[in-house]
Amino acid sequence: MEMEDPERPFIGNQDPDQAAGESPSAGPPLRRMRTSLVSRRRMEEMQQQETHQKYLGMQVGELVWTILYIIVLTLAYFLPAIFGGDRDVDCQMNTALANGMFGWVLFGLDAMTSVIWISVFAIKRSRDAPVAAMTEYVEKATIAQAVAKAFINPLGYAIFFYWNMVQWSSLTDECLTGYDLFDFLLWILLLLLCVA
């Protein structure tokens, strides 16, 4: 019967890597490397999801403010109906309608871009779209929205500004009293907004 060398470790108790002649310090095991890669990928996805939420929050916030502007301009147009009284029929400027159109058309188009962005985002999320697909959508949709606003806002503001320049010739004393004065001051603020 062959005697076992006491200095030779029992192979059955050895690590497979050591038994194969590999040093345990040569590198992390393959399973540990895979776990590390998966963890890193999950962290990247979580960071991307946080970015998605950030952009979504920006869109919602912008939409809320735009809707508030529309509500304010709409209430300004219907002030006589709400609090009673009438605008002076001798005032021909019709700044109340101009203010209302600014809110309904220009702010309305601006709000529509946010509504489309948020709606498509919600649809994709409800269908459990992959994180990579959501990231691609957020990037492309945000760029498309910026291009649309770069076209709508300057063009709309320019049309509103120059179209309303002709109203100065209709300015009379009747336009500087009561509701007409409020409409006129609000109209001036909107013109300043166009210039800014």
PDB file of C-alpha atoms in Angstrom:
ATOM      1  CA  MET A   1       0.000   0.000   0.000  1.00  0.00           C
ATOM      2  CA  GLU A   2       1.404   3.326  -1.164  1.00  0.00           C
ATOM      3  CA  MET A   3       1.896   5.878   1.570  1.00  0.00           C
ATOM      4  CA  GLU A   4       0.405   9.321   0.943  1.00  0.00           C
ATOM      5  CA  ASP A   5       2.869  12.159   0.974  1.00  0.00           C
ATOM      6  CA  PRO A   6       1.839  14.326   3.979  1.00  0.00           C
ATOM      7  CA  GLU A   7       3.217  17.459   2.274  1.00  0.00           C
ATOM      8  CA  ARG A   8       1.111  16.893  -0.816  1.00  0.00           C
ATOM      9  CA  PRO A   9      -2.409  18.363  -0.422  1.00  0.00           C
ATOM     10  CA  PHE A  10      -5.370  16.108  -0.953  1.00  0.00           C
ATOM     11  CA  ILE A  11      -6.632  16.773  -4.472  1.00  0.00           C
ATOM     12  CA  GLY A  12     -10.222  16.218  -3.496  1.00  0.00           C
ATOM     13  CA  ASN A  13     -10.098  19.245  -1.170  1.00  0.00           C
ATOM     14  CA  GLN A  14      -8.409  21.511  -3.687  1.00  0.00           C
ATOM     15  CA  ASP A  15     -10.102  24.378  -5.550  1.00  0.00           C
ATOM     16  CA  PRO A  16     -10.686  23.378  -9.207  1.00  0.00           C
ATOM     17  CA  ASP A  17      -8.579  26.329 -10.345  1.00  0.00           C
ATOM     18  CA  GLN A  18      -5.715  25.229  -8.076  1.00  0.00           C
ATOM     19  CA  ALA A  19      -6.082  21.621  -9.201  1.00  0.00           C
ATOM     20  CA  ALA A  20      -5.763  22.780 -12.800  1.00  0.00           C
ATOM     21  CA  GLY A  21      -2.591  24.587 -11.954  1.00  0.00           C
ATOM     22  CA  GLU A  22      -4.132  28.106 -11.948  1.00  0.00           C
ATOM     23  CA  SER A  23      -3.206  30.556  -9.246  1.00  0.00           C
ATOM     24  CA  PRO A  24      -6.202  31.902  -7.259  1.00  0.00           C
ATOM     25  CA  SER A  25      -4.670  35.364  -7.515  1.00  0.00           C
ATOM     26  CA  ALA A  26      -4.501  35.247 -11.314  1.00  0.00           C
ATOM     27  CA  GLY A  27      -7.882  36.970 -11.574  1.00  0.00           C
ATOM     28  CA  PRO A  28     -11.495  36.894 -10.312  1.00  0.00           C
ATOM     29  CA  PRO A  29     -13.504  33.832 -11.200  1.00  0.00           C
ATOM     30  CA  LEU A  30     -15.607  34.002 -14.328  1.00  0.00           C
ATOM     31  CA  ARG A  31     -18.847  33.910 -12.339  1.00  0.00           C
ATOM     32  CA  ARG A  32     -17.737  36.891 -10.263  1.00  0.00           C
ATOM     33  CA  MET A  33     -16.834  38.796 -13.429  1.00  0.00           C
ATOM     34  CA  ARG A  34     -20.262  38.105 -14.905  1.00  0.00           C
ATOM     35  CA  THR A  35     -21.949  39.238 -11.704  1.00  0.00           C
ATOM     36  CA  SER A  36     -19.911  42.433 -11.779  1.00  0.00           C
ATOM     37  CA  LEU A  37     -20.882  43.123 -15.389  1.00  0.00           C
ATOM     38  CA  VAL A  38     -24.559  42.488 -14.661  1.00  0.00           C
ATOM     39  CA  SER A  39     -24.429  44.789 -11.634  1.00  0.00           C
ATOM     40  CA  ARG A  40     -22.750  47.507 -13.670  1.00  0.00           C
ATOM     41  CA  ARG A  41     -25.338  47.159 -16.413  1.00  0.00           C
ATOM     42  CA  ARG A  42     -28.154  47.416 -13.893  1.00  0.00           C
ATOM     43  CA  MET A  43     -26.617  50.550 -12.404  1.00  0.00           C
ATOM     44  CA  GLU A  44     -26.357  52.109 -15.865  1.00  0.00           C
ATOM     45  CA  GLU A  45     -29.989  51.259 -16.554  1.00  0.00           C
ATOM     46  CA  MET A  46     -31.030  52.782 -13.233  1.00  0.00           C
ATOM     47  CA  GLN A  47     -29.128  55.961 -14.086  1.00  0.00           C
ATOM     48  CA  GLN A  48     -30.834  56.077 -17.490  1.00  0.00           C
ATOM     49  CA  GLN A  49     -34.232  55.586 -15.865  1.00  0.00           C
ATOM     50  CA  GLU A  50     -33.496  58.466 -13.496  1.00  0.00           C
ATOM     51  CA  THR A  51     -32.636  60.605 -16.514  1.00  0.00           C
ATOM     52  CA  HIS A  52     -35.918  59.596 -18.150  1.00  0.00           C
ATOM     53  CA  GLN A  53     -37.802  60.653 -15.029  1.00  0.00           C
ATOM     54  CA  LYS A  54     -35.939  63.953 -14.985  1.00  0.00           C
ATOM     55  CA  TYR A  55     -36.953  64.742 -18.569  1.00  0.00           C
ATOM     56  CA  LEU A  56     -40.510  63.618 -17.872  1.00  0.00           C
ATOM     57  CA  GLY A  57     -40.679  65.933 -14.871  1.00  0.00           C
ATOM     58  CA  MET A  58     -39.404  68.815 -16.992  1.00  0.00           C
ATOM     59  CA  GLN A  59     -42.059  68.155 -19.615  1.00  0.00           C
ATOM     60  CA  VAL A  60     -44.854  67.955 -17.052  1.00  0.00           C
ATOM     61  CA  GLY A  61     -43.696  71.121 -15.318  1.00  0.00           C
ATOM     62  CA  GLU A  62     -43.476  73.019 -18.588  1.00  0.00           C
ATOM     63  CA  LEU A  63     -46.920  71.787 -19.612  1.00  0.00           C
ATOM     64  CA  VAL A  64     -48.452  72.873 -16.306  1.00  0.00           C
ATOM     65  CA  TRP A  65     -47.026  76.387 -16.621  1.00  0.00           C
ATOM     66  CA  THR A  66     -48.176  76.666 -20.233  1.00  0.00           C
ATOM     67  CA  ILE A  67     -51.699  75.598 -19.282  1.00  0.00           C
ATOM     68  CA  LEU A  68     -51.702  78.193 -16.494  1.00  0.00           C
ATOM     69  CA  TYR A  69     -50.767  80.899 -19.014  1.00  0.00           C
ATOM     70  CA  ILE A  70     -53.606  79.798 -21.272  1.00  0.00           C
ATOM     71  CA  ILE A  71     -56.050  79.848 -18.355  1.00  0.00           C
ATOM     72  CA  VAL A  72     -54.946  83.351 -17.324  1.00  0.00           C
ATOM     73  CA  LEU A  73     -55.352  84.733 -20.854  1.00  0.00           C
ATOM     74  CA  THR A  74     -58.715  82.995 -21.228  1.00  0.00           C
ATOM     75  CA  LEU A  75     -59.962  84.437 -17.932  1.00  0.00           C
ATOM     76  CA  ALA A  76     -58.736  87.870 -19.028  1.00  0.00           C
ATOM     77  CA  TYR A  77     -60.798  87.585 -22.185  1.00  0.00           C
ATOM     78  CA  PHE A  78     -63.947  86.615 -20.261  1.00  0.00           C
ATOM     79  CA  LEU A  79     -63.546  89.125 -17.412  1.00  0.00           C
ATOM     80  CA  PRO A  80     -66.725  91.083 -18.299  1.00  0.00           C
ATOM     81  CA  ALA A  81     -68.746  87.867 -18.358  1.00  0.00           C
ATOM     82  CA  ILE A  82     -67.308  86.808 -14.991  1.00  0.00           C
ATOM     83  CA  PHE A  83     -67.525  90.063 -13.055  1.00  0.00           C
ATOM     84  CA  GLY A  84     -70.167  91.874 -15.064  1.00  0.00           C
ATOM     85  CA  GLY A  85     -69.924  94.995 -17.180  1.00  0.00           C
ATOM     86  CA  ASP A  86     -68.886  95.526 -20.780  1.00  0.00           C
ATOM     87  CA  ARG A  87     -65.955  96.706 -22.780  1.00  0.00           C
ATOM     88  CA  ASP A  88     -66.316 100.082 -24.476  1.00  0.00           C
ATOM     89  CA  VAL A  89     -67.816  99.560 -27.915  1.00  0.00           C
ATOM     90  CA  ASP A  90     -66.040 102.685 -29.133  1.00  0.00           C
ATOM     91  CA  CYS A  91     -62.626 101.085 -28.606  1.00  0.00           C
ATOM     92  CA  GLN A  92     -61.637  99.525 -31.926  1.00  0.00           C
ATOM     93  CA  MET A  93     -58.314  97.996 -30.868  1.00  0.00           C
ATOM     94  CA  ASN A  94     -59.808  94.656 -29.810  1.00  0.00           C
ATOM     95  CA  THR A  95     -56.759  93.796 -27.708  1.00  0.00           C
ATOM     96  CA  ALA A  96     -58.827  91.316 -25.713  1.00  0.00           C
ATOM     97  CA  LEU A  97     -59.179  89.051 -28.744  1.00  0.00           C
ATOM     98  CA  ALA A  98     -55.498  89.467 -29.598  1.00  0.00           C
ATOM     99  CA  ASN A  99     -54.532  88.404 -26.074  1.00  0.00           C
ATOM    100  CA  GLY A 100     -56.839  85.410 -26.239  1.00  0.00           C
ATOM    101  CA  MET A 101     -55.451  84.312 -29.595  1.00  0.00           C
ATOM    102  CA  PHE A 102     -51.938  84.547 -28.224  1.00  0.00           C
ATOM    103  CA  GLY A 103     -52.820  82.086 -25.484  1.00  0.00           C
ATOM    104  CA  TRP A 104     -55.030  79.755 -27.510  1.00  0.00           C
ATOM    105  CA  VAL A 105     -52.807  79.530 -30.585  1.00  0.00           C
ATOM    106  CA  LEU A 106     -49.197  80.126 -29.554  1.00  0.00           C
ATOM    107  CA  PHE A 107     -49.294  78.697 -26.043  1.00  0.00           C
ATOM    108  CA  GLY A 108     -51.679  76.015 -27.293  1.00  0.00           C
ATOM    109  CA  LEU A 109     -49.196  74.795 -29.912  1.00  0.00           C
ATOM    110  CA  ASP A 110     -46.433  74.873 -27.329  1.00  0.00           C
ATOM    111  CA  ALA A 111     -48.534  72.788 -24.948  1.00  0.00           C
ATOM    112  CA  MET A 112     -49.357  70.321 -27.720  1.00  0.00           C
ATOM    113  CA  THR A 113     -45.687  69.450 -28.212  1.00  0.00           C
ATOM    114  CA  SER A 114     -45.405  68.579 -24.521  1.00  0.00           C
ATOM    115  CA  VAL A 115     -48.637  66.572 -24.587  1.00  0.00           C
ATOM    116  CA  ILE A 116     -47.367  64.503 -27.531  1.00  0.00           C
ATOM    117  CA  TRP A 117     -43.994  63.941 -25.825  1.00  0.00           C
ATOM    118  CA  ILE A 118     -45.599  62.814 -22.559  1.00  0.00           C
ATOM    119  CA  SER A 119     -48.257  60.652 -24.256  1.00  0.00           C
ATOM    120  CA  VAL A 120     -45.798  58.658 -26.359  1.00  0.00           C
ATOM    121  CA  PHE A 121     -43.507  58.285 -23.337  1.00  0.00           C
ATOM    122  CA  ALA A 122     -46.390  56.904 -21.265  1.00  0.00           C
ATOM    123  CA  ILE A 123     -47.423  54.490 -24.018  1.00  0.00           C
ATOM    124  CA  LYS A 124     -43.904  53.114 -24.388  1.00  0.00           C
ATOM    125  CA  ARG A 125     -43.530  52.726 -20.628  1.00  0.00           C
ATOM    126  CA  SER A 126     -46.904  50.950 -20.347  1.00  0.00           C
ATOM    127  CA  ARG A 127     -45.667  48.432 -22.919  1.00  0.00           C
ATOM    128  CA  ASP A 128     -42.498  47.785 -20.878  1.00  0.00           C
ATOM    129  CA  ALA A 129     -40.184  49.099 -23.562  1.00  0.00           C
ATOM    130  CA  PRO A 130     -36.496  48.313 -22.924  1.00  0.00           C
ATOM    131  CA  VAL A 131     -34.430  50.979 -21.215  1.00  0.00           C
ATOM    132  CA  ALA A 132     -32.316  51.437 -24.334  1.00  0.00           C
ATOM    133  CA  ALA A 133     -35.437  52.041 -26.422  1.00  0.00           C
ATOM    134  CA  MET A 134     -36.732  54.577 -23.876  1.00  0.00           C
ATOM    135  CA  THR A 135     -33.379  56.366 -23.911  1.00  0.00           C
ATOM    136  CA  GLU A 136     -33.462  56.546 -27.703  1.00  0.00           C
ATOM    137  CA  TYR A 137     -37.006  57.920 -27.635  1.00  0.00           C
ATOM    138  CA  VAL A 138     -36.195  60.571 -25.011  1.00  0.00           C
ATOM    139  CA  GLU A 139     -33.210  61.780 -27.020  1.00  0.00           C
ATOM    140  CA  LYS A 140     -34.966  61.887 -30.400  1.00  0.00           C
ATOM    141  CA  ALA A 141     -38.260  63.260 -29.062  1.00  0.00           C
ATOM    142  CA  THR A 142     -36.531  66.024 -27.124  1.00  0.00           C
ATOM    143  CA  ILE A 143     -34.558  67.065 -30.208  1.00  0.00           C
ATOM    144  CA  ALA A 144     -37.695  66.978 -32.377  1.00  0.00           C
ATOM    145  CA  GLN A 145     -39.580  69.057 -29.815  1.00  0.00           C
ATOM    146  CA  ALA A 146     -36.781  71.620 -29.686  1.00  0.00           C
ATOM    147  CA  VAL A 147     -36.810  71.904 -33.484  1.00  0.00           C
ATOM    148  CA  ALA A 148     -40.601  72.322 -33.508  1.00  0.00           C
ATOM    149  CA  LYS A 149     -40.469  75.045 -30.854  1.00  0.00           C
ATOM    150  CA  ALA A 150     -37.623  76.772 -32.667  1.00  0.00           C
ATOM    151  CA  PHE A 151     -39.945  77.006 -35.667  1.00  0.00           C
ATOM    152  CA  ILE A 152     -43.281  77.684 -33.945  1.00  0.00           C
ATOM    153  CA  ASN A 153     -42.270  80.240 -31.325  1.00  0.00           C
ATOM    154  CA  PRO A 154     -40.186  82.716 -33.347  1.00  0.00           C
ATOM    155  CA  LEU A 155     -42.571  82.564 -36.300  1.00  0.00           C
ATOM    156  CA  GLY A 156     -45.666  82.837 -34.126  1.00  0.00           C
ATOM    157  CA  TYR A 157     -44.283  85.663 -32.026  1.00  0.00           C
ATOM    158  CA  ALA A 158     -43.180  87.566 -35.128  1.00  0.00           C
ATOM    159  CA  ILE A 159     -46.610  87.218 -36.757  1.00  0.00           C
ATOM    160  CA  PHE A 160     -48.358  88.291 -33.565  1.00  0.00           C
ATOM    161  CA  PHE A 161     -46.050  91.288 -33.096  1.00  0.00           C
ATOM    162  CA  TYR A 162     -46.266  92.670 -36.631  1.00  0.00           C
ATOM    163  CA  TRP A 163     -49.977  91.876 -36.989  1.00  0.00           C
ATOM    164  CA  ASN A 164     -50.704  93.876 -33.849  1.00  0.00           C
ATOM    165  CA  MET A 165     -48.630  96.882 -34.898  1.00  0.00           C
ATOM    166  CA  VAL A 166     -51.543  98.052 -37.039  1.00  0.00           C
ATOM    167  CA  GLN A 167     -53.703  98.293 -33.918  1.00  0.00           C
ATOM    168  CA  TRP A 168     -51.778 101.306 -32.639  1.00  0.00           C
ATOM    169  CA  SER A 169     -53.632 103.481 -35.128  1.00  0.00           C
ATOM    170  CA  SER A 170     -56.901 102.512 -33.397  1.00  0.00           C
ATOM    171  CA  LEU A 171     -55.755 103.607 -29.938  1.00  0.00           C
ATOM    172  CA  THR A 172     -58.196 106.120 -28.451  1.00  0.00           C
ATOM    173  CA  ASP A 173     -59.098 107.355 -24.986  1.00  0.00           C
ATOM    174  CA  GLU A 174     -61.913 104.800 -24.819  1.00  0.00           C
ATOM    175  CA  CYS A 175     -59.294 102.026 -24.889  1.00  0.00           C
ATOM    176  CA  LEU A 176     -57.675 103.315 -21.691  1.00  0.00           C
ATOM    177  CA  THR A 177     -60.550 102.830 -19.279  1.00  0.00           C
ATOM    178  CA  GLY A 178     -62.118  99.864 -17.473  1.00  0.00           C
ATOM    179  CA  TYR A 179     -61.622  96.424 -18.956  1.00  0.00           C
ATOM    180  CA  ASP A 180     -60.107  97.913 -22.095  1.00  0.00           C
ATOM    181  CA  LEU A 181     -57.262  99.388 -20.060  1.00  0.00           C
ATOM    182  CA  PHE A 182     -56.549  95.983 -18.514  1.00  0.00           C
ATOM    183  CA  ASP A 183     -56.594  94.379 -21.978  1.00  0.00           C
ATOM    184  CA  PHE A 184     -54.276  97.076 -23.295  1.00  0.00           C
ATOM    185  CA  LEU A 185     -51.710  96.597 -20.504  1.00  0.00           C
ATOM    186  CA  LEU A 186     -51.769  92.826 -20.925  1.00  0.00           C
ATOM    187  CA  TRP A 187     -51.378  93.301 -24.672  1.00  0.00           C
ATOM    188  CA  ILE A 188     -48.284  95.461 -24.091  1.00  0.00           C
ATOM    189  CA  LEU A 189     -46.777  92.725 -21.888  1.00  0.00           C
ATOM    190  CA  LEU A 190     -47.325  90.152 -24.626  1.00  0.00           C
ATOM    191  CA  LEU A 191     -45.691  92.403 -27.193  1.00  0.00           C
ATOM    192  CA  LEU A 192     -42.699  92.790 -24.885  1.00  0.00           C
ATOM    193  CA  LEU A 193     -42.593  89.009 -24.563  1.00  0.00           C
ATOM    194  CA  CYS A 194     -42.432  88.731 -28.346  1.00  0.00           C
ATOM    195  CA  VAL A 195     -39.547  91.172 -28.485  1.00  0.00           C
ATOM    196  CA  ALA A 196     -37.682  89.400 -25.692  1.00  0.00           C
TER     197      ALA A 196
END
